[in-house]
Coordinates of C-alpha atoms in Angstrom, one line a residue:
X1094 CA -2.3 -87.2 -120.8
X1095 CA -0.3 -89.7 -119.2
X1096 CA -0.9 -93.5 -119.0
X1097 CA 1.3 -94.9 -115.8
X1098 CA 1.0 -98.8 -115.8
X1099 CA -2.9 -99.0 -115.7
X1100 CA -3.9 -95.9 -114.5
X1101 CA -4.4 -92.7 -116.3
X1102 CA -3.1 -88.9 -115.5
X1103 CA -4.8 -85.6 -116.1
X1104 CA -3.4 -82.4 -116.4
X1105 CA -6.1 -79.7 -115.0
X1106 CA -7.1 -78.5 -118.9
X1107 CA -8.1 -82.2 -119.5
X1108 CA -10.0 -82.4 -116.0
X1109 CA -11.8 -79.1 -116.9
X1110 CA -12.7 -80.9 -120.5
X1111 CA -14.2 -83.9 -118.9
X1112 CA -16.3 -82.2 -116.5
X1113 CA -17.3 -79.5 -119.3
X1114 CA -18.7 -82.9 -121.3
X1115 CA -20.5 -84.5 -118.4
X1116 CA -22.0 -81.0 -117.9
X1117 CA -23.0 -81.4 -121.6
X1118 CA -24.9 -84.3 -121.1
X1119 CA -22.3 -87.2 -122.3
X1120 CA -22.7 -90.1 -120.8
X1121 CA -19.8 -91.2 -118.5
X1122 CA -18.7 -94.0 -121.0
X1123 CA -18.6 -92.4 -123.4
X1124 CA -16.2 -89.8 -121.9
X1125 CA -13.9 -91.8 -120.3
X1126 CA -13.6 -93.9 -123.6
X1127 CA -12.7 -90.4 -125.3
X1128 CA -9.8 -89.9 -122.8
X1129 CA -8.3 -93.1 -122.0
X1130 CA -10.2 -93.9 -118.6
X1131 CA -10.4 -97.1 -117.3
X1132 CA -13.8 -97.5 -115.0
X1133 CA -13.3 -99.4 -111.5
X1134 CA -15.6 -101.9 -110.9
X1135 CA -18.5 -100.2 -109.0
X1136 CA -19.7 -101.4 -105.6
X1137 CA -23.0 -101.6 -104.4
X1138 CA -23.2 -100.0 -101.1
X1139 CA -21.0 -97.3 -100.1
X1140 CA -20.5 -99.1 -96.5
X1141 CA -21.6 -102.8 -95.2
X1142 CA -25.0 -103.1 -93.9
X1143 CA -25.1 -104.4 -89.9
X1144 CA -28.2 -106.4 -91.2
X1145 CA -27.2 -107.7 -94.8
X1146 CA -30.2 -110.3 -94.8
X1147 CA -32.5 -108.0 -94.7
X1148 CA -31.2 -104.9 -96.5
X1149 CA -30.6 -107.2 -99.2
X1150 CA -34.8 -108.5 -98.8
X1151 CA -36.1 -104.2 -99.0
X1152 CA -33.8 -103.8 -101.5
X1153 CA -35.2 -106.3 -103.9
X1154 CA -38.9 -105.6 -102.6
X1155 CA -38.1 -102.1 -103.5
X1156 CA -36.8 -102.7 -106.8
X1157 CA -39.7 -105.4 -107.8
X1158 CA -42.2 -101.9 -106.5
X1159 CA -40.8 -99.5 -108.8
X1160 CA -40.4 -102.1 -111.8
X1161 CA -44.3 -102.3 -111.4
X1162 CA -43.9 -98.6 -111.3
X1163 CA -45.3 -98.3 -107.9
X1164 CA -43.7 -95.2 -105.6
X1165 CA -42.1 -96.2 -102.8
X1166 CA -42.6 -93.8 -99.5
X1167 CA -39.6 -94.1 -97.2
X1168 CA -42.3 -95.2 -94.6
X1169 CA -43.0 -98.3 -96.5
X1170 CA -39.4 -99.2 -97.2
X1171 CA -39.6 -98.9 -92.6
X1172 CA -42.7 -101.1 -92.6
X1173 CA -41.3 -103.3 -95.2
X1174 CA -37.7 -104.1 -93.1
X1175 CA -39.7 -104.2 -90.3
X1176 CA -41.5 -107.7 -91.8
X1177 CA -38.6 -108.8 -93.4
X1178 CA -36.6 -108.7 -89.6
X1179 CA -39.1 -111.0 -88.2
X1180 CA -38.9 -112.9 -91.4
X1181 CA -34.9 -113.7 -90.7
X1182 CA -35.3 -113.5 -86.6
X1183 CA -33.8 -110.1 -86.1
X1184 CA -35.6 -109.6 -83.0
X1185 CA -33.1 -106.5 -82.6
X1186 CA -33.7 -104.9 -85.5
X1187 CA -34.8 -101.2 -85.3
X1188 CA -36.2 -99.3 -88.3
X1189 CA -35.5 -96.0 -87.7
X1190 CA -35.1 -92.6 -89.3
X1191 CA -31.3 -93.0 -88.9
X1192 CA -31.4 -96.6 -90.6
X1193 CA -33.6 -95.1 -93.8
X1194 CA -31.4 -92.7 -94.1
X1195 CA -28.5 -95.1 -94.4
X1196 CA -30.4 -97.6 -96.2
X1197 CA -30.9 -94.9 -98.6
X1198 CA -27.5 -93.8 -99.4
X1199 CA -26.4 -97.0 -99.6
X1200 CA -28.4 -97.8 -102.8
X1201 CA -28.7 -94.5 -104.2
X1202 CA -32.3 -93.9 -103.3
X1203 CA -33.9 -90.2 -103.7
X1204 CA -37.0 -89.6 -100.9
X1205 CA -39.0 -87.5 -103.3
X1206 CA -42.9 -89.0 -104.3
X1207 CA -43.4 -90.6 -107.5
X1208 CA -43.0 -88.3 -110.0
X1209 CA -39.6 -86.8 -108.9
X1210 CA -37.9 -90.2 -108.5
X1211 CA -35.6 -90.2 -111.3
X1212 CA -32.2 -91.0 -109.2
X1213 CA -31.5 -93.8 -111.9
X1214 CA -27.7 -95.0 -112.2
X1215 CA -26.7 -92.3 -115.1
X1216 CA -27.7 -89.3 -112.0
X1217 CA -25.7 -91.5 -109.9
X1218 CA -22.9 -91.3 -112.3
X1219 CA -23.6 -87.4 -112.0
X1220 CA -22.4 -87.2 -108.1
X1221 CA -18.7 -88.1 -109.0
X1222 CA -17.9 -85.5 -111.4
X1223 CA -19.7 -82.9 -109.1
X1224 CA -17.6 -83.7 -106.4
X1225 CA -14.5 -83.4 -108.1
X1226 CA -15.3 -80.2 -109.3
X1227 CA -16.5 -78.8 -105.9
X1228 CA -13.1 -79.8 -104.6
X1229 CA -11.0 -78.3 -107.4
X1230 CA -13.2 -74.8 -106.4
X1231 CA -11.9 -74.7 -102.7
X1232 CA -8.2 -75.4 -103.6
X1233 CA -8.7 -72.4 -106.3
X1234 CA -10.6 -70.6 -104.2
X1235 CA -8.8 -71.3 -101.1
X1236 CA -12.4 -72.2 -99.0
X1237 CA -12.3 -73.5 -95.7
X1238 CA -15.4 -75.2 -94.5
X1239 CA -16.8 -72.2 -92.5
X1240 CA -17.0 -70.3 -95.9
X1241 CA -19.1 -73.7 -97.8
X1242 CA -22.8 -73.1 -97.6
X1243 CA -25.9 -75.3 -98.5
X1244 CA -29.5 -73.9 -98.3
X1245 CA -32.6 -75.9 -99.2
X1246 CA -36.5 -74.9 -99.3
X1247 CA -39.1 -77.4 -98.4
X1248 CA -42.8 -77.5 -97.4
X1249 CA -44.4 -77.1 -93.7
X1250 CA -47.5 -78.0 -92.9
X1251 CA -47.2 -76.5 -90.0
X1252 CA -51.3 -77.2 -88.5
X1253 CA -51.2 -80.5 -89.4
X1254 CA -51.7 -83.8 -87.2
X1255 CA -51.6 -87.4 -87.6
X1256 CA -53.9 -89.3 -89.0
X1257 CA -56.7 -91.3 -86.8
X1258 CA -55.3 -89.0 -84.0
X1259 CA -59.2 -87.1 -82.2
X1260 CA -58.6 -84.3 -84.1
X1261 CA -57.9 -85.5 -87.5
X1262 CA -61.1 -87.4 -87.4
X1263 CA -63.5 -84.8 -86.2
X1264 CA -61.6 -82.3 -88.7
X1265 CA -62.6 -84.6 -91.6
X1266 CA -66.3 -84.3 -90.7
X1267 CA -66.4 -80.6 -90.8
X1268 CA -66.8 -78.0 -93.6
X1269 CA -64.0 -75.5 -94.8
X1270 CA -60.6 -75.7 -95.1
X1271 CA -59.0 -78.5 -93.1
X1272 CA -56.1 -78.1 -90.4
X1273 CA -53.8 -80.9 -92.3
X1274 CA -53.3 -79.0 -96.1
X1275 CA -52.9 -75.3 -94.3
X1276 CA -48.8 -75.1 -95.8
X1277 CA -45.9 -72.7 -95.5
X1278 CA -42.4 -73.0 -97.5
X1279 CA -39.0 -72.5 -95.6
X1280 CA -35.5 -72.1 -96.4
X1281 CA -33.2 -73.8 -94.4
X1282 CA -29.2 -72.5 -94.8
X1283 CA -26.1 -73.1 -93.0
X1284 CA -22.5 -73.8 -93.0
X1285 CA -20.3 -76.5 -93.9
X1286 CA -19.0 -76.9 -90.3
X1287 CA -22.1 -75.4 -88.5
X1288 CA -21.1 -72.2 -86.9
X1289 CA -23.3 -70.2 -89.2
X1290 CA -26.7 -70.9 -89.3
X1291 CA -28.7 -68.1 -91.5
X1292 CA -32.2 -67.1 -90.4
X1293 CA -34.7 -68.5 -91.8
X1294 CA -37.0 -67.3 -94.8
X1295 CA -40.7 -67.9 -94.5
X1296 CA -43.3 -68.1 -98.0
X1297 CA -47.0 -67.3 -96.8
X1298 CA -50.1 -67.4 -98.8
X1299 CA -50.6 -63.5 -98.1
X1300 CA -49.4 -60.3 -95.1
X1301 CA -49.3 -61.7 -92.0
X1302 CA -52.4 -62.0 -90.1
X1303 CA -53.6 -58.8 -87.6
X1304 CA -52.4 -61.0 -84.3
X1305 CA -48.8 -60.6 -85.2
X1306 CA -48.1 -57.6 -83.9
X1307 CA -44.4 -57.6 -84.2
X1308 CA -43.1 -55.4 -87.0
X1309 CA -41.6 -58.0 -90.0
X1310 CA -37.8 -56.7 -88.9
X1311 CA -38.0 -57.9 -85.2
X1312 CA -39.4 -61.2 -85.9
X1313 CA -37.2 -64.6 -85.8
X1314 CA -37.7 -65.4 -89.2
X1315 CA -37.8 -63.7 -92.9
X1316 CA -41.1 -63.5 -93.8
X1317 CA -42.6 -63.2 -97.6
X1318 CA -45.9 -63.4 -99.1
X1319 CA -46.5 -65.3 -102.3
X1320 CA -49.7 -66.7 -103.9
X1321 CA -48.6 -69.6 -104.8
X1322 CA -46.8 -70.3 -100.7
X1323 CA -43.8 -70.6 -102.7
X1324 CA -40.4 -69.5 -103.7
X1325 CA -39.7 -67.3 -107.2
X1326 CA -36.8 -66.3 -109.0
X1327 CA -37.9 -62.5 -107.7
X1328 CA -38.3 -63.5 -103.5
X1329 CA -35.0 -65.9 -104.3
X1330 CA -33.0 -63.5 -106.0
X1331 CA -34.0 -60.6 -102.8
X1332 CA -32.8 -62.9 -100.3
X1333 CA -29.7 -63.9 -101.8
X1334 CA -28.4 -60.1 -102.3
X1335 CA -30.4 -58.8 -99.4
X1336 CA -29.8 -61.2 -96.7
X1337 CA -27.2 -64.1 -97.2
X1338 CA -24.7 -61.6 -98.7
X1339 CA -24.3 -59.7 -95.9
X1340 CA -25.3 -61.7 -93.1
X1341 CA -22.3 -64.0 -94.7
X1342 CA -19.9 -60.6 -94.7
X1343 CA -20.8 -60.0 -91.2
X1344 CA -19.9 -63.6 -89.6
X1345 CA -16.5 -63.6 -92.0
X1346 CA -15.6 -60.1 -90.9
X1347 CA -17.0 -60.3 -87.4
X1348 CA -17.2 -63.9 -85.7
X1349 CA -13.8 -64.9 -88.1
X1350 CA -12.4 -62.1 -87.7
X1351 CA -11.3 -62.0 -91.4
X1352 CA -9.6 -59.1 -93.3
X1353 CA -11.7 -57.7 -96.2
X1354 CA -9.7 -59.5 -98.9
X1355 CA -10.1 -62.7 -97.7
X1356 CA -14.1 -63.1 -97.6
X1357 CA -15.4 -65.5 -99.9
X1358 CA -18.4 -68.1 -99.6
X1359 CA -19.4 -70.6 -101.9
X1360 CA -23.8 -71.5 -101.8
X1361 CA -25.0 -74.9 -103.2
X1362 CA -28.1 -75.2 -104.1
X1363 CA -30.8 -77.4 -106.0
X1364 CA -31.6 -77.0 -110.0
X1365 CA -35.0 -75.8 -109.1
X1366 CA -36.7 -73.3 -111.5
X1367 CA -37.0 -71.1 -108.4
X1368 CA -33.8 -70.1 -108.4
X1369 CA -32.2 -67.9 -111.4
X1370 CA -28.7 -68.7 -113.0
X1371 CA -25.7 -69.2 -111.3
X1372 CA -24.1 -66.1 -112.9
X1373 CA -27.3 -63.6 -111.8
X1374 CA -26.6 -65.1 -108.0
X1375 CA -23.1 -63.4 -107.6
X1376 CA -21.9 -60.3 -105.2
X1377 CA -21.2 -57.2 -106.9
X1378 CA -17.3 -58.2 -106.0
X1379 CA -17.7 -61.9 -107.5
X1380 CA -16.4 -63.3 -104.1
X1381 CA -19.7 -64.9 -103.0
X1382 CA -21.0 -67.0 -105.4
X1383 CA -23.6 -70.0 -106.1
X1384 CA -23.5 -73.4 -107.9
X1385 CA -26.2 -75.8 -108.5
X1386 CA -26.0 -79.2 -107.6
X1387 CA -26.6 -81.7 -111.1
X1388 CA -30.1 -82.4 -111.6
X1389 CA -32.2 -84.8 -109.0
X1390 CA -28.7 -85.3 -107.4
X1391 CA -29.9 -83.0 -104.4
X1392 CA -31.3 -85.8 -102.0
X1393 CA -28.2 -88.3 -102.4
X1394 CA -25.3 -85.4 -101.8
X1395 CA -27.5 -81.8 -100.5
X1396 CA -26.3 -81.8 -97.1
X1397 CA -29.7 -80.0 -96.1
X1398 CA -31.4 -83.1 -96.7
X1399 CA -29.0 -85.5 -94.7
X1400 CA -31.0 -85.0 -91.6
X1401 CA -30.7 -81.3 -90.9
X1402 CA -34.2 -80.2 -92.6
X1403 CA -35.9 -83.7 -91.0
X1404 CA -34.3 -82.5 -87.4
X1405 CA -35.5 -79.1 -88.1
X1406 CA -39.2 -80.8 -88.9
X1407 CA -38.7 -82.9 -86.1
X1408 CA -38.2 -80.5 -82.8
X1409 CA -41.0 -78.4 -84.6
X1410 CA -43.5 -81.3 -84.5
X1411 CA -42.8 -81.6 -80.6
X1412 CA -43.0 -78.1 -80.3
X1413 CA -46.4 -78.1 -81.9
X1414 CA -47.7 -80.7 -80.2
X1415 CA -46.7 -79.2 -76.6
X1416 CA -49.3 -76.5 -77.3
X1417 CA -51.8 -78.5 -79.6
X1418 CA -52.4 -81.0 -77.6
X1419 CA -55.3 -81.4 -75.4
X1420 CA -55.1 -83.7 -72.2
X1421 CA -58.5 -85.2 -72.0
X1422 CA -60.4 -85.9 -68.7
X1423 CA -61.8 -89.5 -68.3
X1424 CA -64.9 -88.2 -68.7
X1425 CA -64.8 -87.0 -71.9
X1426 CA -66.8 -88.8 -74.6
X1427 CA -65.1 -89.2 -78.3
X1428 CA -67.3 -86.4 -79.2
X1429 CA -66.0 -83.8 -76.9
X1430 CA -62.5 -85.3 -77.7
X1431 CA -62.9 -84.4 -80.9
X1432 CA -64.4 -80.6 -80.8
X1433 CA -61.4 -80.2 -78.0
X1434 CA -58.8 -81.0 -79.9
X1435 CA -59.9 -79.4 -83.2
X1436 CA -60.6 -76.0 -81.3
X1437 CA -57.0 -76.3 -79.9
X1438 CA -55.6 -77.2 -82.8
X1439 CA -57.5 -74.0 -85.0
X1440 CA -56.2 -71.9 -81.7
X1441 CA -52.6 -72.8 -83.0
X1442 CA -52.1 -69.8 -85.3
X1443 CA -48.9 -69.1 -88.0
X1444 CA -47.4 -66.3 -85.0
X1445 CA -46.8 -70.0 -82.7
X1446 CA -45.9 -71.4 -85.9
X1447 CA -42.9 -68.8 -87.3
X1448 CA -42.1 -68.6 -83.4
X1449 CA -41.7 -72.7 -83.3
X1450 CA -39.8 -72.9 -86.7
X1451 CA -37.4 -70.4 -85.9
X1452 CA -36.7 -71.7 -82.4
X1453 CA -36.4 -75.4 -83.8
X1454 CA -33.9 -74.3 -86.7
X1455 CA -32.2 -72.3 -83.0
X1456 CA -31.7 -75.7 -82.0
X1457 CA -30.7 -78.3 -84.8
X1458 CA -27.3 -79.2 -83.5
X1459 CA -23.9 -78.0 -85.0
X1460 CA -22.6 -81.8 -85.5
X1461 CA -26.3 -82.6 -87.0
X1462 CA -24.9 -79.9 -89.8
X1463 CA -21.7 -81.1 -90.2
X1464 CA -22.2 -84.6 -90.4
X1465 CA -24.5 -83.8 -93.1
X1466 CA -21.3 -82.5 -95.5
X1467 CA -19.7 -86.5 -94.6
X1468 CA -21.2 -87.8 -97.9
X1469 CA -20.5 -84.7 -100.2
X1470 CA -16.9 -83.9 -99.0
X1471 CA -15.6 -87.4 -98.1
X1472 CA -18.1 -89.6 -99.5
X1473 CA -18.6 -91.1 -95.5
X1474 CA -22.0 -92.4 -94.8
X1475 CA -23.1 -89.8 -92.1
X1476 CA -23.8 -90.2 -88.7
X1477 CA -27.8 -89.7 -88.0
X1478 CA -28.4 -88.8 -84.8
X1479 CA -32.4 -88.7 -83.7
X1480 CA -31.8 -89.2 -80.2
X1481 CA -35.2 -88.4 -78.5
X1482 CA -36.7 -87.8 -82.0
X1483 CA -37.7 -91.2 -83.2
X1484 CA -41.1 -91.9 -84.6
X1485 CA -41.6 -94.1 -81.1
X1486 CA -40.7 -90.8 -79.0
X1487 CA -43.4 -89.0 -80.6
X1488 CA -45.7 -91.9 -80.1
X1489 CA -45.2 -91.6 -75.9
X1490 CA -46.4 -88.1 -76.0
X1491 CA -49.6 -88.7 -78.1
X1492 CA -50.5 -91.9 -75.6
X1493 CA -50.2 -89.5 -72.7
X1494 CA -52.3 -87.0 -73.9
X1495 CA -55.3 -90.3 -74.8
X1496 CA -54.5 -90.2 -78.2
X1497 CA -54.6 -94.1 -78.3
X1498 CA -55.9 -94.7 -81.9
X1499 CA -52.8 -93.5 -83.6
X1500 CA -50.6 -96.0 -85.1
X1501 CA -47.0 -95.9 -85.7
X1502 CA -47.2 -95.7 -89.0
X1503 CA -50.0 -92.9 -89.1
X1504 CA -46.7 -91.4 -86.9
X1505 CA -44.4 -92.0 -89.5
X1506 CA -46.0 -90.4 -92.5
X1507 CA -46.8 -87.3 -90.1
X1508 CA -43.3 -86.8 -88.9
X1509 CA -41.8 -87.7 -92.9
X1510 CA -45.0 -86.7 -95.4
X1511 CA -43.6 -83.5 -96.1
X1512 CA -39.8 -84.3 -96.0
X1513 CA -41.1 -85.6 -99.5
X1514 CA -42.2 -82.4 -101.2
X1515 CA -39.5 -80.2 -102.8
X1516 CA -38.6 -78.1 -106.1
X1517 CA -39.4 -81.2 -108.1
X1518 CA -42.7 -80.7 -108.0
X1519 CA -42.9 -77.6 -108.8
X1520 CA -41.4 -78.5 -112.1
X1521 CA -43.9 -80.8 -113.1
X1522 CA -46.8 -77.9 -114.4
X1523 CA -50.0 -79.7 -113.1
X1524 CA -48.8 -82.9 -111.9
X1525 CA -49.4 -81.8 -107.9
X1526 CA -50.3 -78.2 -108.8
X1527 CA -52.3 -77.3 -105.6
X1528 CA -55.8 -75.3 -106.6
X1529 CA -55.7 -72.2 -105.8
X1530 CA -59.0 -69.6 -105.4
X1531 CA -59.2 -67.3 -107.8
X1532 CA -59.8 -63.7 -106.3
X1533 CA -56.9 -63.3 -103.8
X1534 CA -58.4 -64.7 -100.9
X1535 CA -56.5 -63.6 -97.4
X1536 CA -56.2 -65.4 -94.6
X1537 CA -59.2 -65.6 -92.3
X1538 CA -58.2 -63.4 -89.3
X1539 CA -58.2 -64.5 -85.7
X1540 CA -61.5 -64.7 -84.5
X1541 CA -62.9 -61.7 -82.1
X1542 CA -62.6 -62.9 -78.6
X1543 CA -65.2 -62.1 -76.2
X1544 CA -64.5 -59.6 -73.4
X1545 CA -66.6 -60.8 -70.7
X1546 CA -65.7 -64.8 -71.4
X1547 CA -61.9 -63.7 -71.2
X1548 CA -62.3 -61.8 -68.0
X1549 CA -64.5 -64.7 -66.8
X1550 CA -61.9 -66.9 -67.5
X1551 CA -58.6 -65.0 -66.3
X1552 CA -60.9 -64.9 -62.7
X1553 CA -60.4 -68.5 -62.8
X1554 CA -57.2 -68.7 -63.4
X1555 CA -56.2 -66.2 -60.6
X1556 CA -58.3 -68.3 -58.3
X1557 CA -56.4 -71.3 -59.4
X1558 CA -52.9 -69.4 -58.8
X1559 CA -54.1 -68.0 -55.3
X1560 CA -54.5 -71.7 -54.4
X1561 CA -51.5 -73.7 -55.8
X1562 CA -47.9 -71.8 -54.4
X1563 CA -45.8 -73.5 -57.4
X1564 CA -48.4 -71.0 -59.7
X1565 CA -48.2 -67.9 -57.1
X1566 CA -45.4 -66.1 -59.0
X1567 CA -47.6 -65.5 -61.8
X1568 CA -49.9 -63.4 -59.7
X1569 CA -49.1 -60.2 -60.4
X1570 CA -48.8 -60.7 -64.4
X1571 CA -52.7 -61.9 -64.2
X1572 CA -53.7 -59.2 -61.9
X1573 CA -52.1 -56.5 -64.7
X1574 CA -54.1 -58.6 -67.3
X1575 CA -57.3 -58.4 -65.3
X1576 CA -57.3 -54.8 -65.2
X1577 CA -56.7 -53.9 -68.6
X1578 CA -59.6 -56.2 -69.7
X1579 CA -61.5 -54.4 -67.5
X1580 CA -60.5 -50.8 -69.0
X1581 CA -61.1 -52.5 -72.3
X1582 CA -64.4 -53.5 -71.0
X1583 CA -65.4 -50.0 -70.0
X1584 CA -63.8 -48.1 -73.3
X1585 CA -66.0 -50.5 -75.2
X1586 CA -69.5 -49.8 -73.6
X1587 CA -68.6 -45.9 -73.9
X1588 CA -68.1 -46.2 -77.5
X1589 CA -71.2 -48.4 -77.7
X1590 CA -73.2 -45.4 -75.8
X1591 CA -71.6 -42.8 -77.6
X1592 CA -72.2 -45.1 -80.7
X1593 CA -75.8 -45.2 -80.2
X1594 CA -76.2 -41.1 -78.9
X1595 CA -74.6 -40.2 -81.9
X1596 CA -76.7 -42.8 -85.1
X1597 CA -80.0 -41.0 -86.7
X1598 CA -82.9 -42.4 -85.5
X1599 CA -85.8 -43.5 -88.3
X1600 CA -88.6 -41.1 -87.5
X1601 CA -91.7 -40.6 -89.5
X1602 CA -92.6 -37.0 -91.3
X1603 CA -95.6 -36.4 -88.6
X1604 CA -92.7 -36.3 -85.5
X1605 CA -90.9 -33.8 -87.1
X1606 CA -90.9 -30.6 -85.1
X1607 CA -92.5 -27.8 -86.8
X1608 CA -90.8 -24.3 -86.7
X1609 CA -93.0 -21.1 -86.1
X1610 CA -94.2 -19.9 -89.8
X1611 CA -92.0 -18.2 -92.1
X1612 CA -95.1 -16.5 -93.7
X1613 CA -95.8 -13.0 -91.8
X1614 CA -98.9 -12.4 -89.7
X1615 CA -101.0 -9.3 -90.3
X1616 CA -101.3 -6.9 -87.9

């Protein structure tokens, strides 16, 4: 050790030492007392707010909240700068996604719900160390940014709808399971600098459903069943060795165009119980390897949650509500409203919604992914960009289609309530714990469609294309359709013929045909 005026030197056994006690659980002062460090002064935001006034006001409203021990959703702490801008005249002011992401980062503030919102200065203390060690791993290890990974799970509820919007309302009169709590779990991994974007990995309640016909390989996504629609040590420990090792070898050795030697790849993840040790989640060859970010430090430096799982959310949403919405007529009453847009909305089935994810994920920018490494790597505030994703864009497309009871902030939570969810609560045994039915239930399959109502309506539709010529070259494709509902049609009243030929008829004893007599007649 070596003390130069007021500043103290390490040699790399010391560094190794102060991170291995940190690790440990000692608090930083306690360390840097034991080695001769002297603390700088610490700042309070990373970067200068463009509106100090009132980042200053949320911050203190938000600090009286959770004082009171009141949770603090990140669509309040919108609503909430929102006041405070008219308060102080900043008629200017935006609250945005891009804003509470800054706003959050700035003051160290974790978007998980209540019970997982434990980012208290000692975790913030945490980051530092972390980084310094991820650092000293790619010099050792000689990474370059293509070969940095971060994957991330998080919740989908990929049926559900803002609130007050006509089919949230009619869907809370009715009986059974509702459109809104009907969840999947997703994984989410990628790159440091973007160019590799793994697919996808899917948790399900049970098999997929009869109306996807693909077979599991072919489709866009990985898909798994699991009970509880969430990840285990078992599904986690499958992918990893299954799927990210080699899909990571192939891009290195094929896209890179790297010799054998030189692959290596380094995965962050979460401390989530869902995922086993850090020495179980190693290639056979110990080039590919995993380390977990410090506990509840994930939504302050996990790049997946810097905007590249709320984009991913994001251009799903407007994907699922170009084929759930319905465009009502004038006419309509607010009952038929209703039943419309429920019926579309229970029409929107988990093959549109795998098929939507995985095209969403398709299209999440490169620079979304590796701005989301700024904070982590170079402790820069990242760059949020949202364009044509903003809680108001979403709010033009639901007042086109008549939904005119929705409010922003009915918006908001939609488009953010399950950015919130995460491992965190899976930790907490009974806190959220969602009931499950005892007796494996299985999702309910699509219901049976109607021959003569299809064929009814494809006539229609012909009729429609015959008459509009921007529609005409869909002609032929309907006409194919037509014809082998028709076939269907007549396969289906043969079997129902042959059906009832072939079933016993009740008869009574007295119809029964009498033979001749086997007794012998004399002669």
């Amino acid at each position: 050790m070596n003390k130069r005026g007021k500043y103290t030197t390490l040699n790399l056994e010391e560094k190794m030492k102060v991170l291995s006690r940190i690790e440990a659980g000692r608090s930083l002062k306690s360390v840097m007392d034991e080695f001769g460090i002297i603390g700088a002064e610490k700042r309070k935001r990373t970067t200068g707010a463009k509106y100090g006034d009132v980042d200053d006001a949320v911050y203190m409203w938000y600090q009286q909240k959770r004082s009171a021990g009141v949770p603090v959703r990140g669509v309040e702490l919108q609503a909430a700068a929102e006041r405070f801008a008219q308060c102080f005249g900043r008629t200017d002011f935006k609250a945005s996604t891009g804003w509470l992401f800054r706003f959050r980062n700035r003051h160290a503030i974790g978007n998980r719900k209540g019970c997982g919102e434990q980012v208290l200065s000692s975790v913030s203390e945490n980051v530092e160390p972390f980084r310094q060690k991820l650092s000293m791993i790619i010099k050792e290890e000689k990474l370059c940014l293509a070969q940095l990974y971060s994957g991330d799970e998080t919740d989908l509820f990929w049926k559900s709808m803002p609130e007050n919007s006509q089919a949230s309302r009619k869907d809370i009169c009715l009986p059974g399971k509702k459109i809104n709590k009907e969840r999947l779990s997703a994984l989410l991994c990628a790159n440091a600098d973007g160019t590799h974007k793994l697919k996808s990995i899917i948790i399900g309640k049970s098999k997929l459903p009869k109306s996807v016909k693909e077979d599991t390989s072919t489709l866009p996504v990985i898909y798994k069943p699991s009970k509880d629609v969430w990840f285990t040590r078992e599904l986690f420990s499958e992918w990893f060795f299954q799927n990210f090792v080699p899909e990571v070898r192939h891009f290195q050795l094929n896209v890179l165009r790297f010799h054998e030697e030189d692959i290596r790849a380094l995965l962050l993840l979460d401390s989530c119980p869902a995922h086993p040790s850090s020495e179980s989640l190693t290639s056979e060859d110990g080039r590919i390897k995993c380390m977990f970010f410090p506990h509840n430090t994930s939504t302050l430096i996990q790049p997946m949650n810097q905007g590249v799982i709320l984009s991913c959310k994001r251009l799903y949403r407007w994907k699922q509500l170009e084929e759930s919405l319905v465009i009502f007529e004038e006419s309509d009453d607010e009952q038929e409203k209703g039943d419309k847009g429920v019926s579309k909305i229970k029409m929107y089935n988990i093959k549109s919604a795998i098929f939507n994810w995985a095209k969403s994920w398709d299209e999440v920018k490169q620079i979304t992914i590796a701005n989301a490494w700024e904070n982590l790597l170079y402790k820069k505030e990242p760059e949020y960009d949202f364009q044509g994703l903003e809680d108001g864009d979403y709010r033009e497309i639901l007042e086109k289609c008549g939904e005119l009871e929705t409010k922003l902030d009915d918006n908001r939570v939609w488009l953010n309530g399950d950015e919130e969810k995460g491992c965190l609560l899976k930790t907490k045994g009974g806190i959220t714990k969602e009931v499950v039915q005892k007796g494996g239930e299985t999702e309910k399959q699509t219901a049976e469609f109607k021959l003569s109502a299809v064929r009814e309506n494809l006539d229609y539709l012909l009729d429609f294309v015959d008459a509009t010529p921007e529609f005409q070259r869909f002609h032929f494709t309907l006409k194919e359709m037509q014809q082998e509902i028709v076939k269907k049609q007549f396969q289906s009243k043969i079997r129902s013929r042959t059906g009832s030929f072939l079933k016993p008829r009740p008869h009574d004893i007295k119809d029964s045909f009498s033979g001749p007599s086997t007794s012998g007649s004399n002669h």
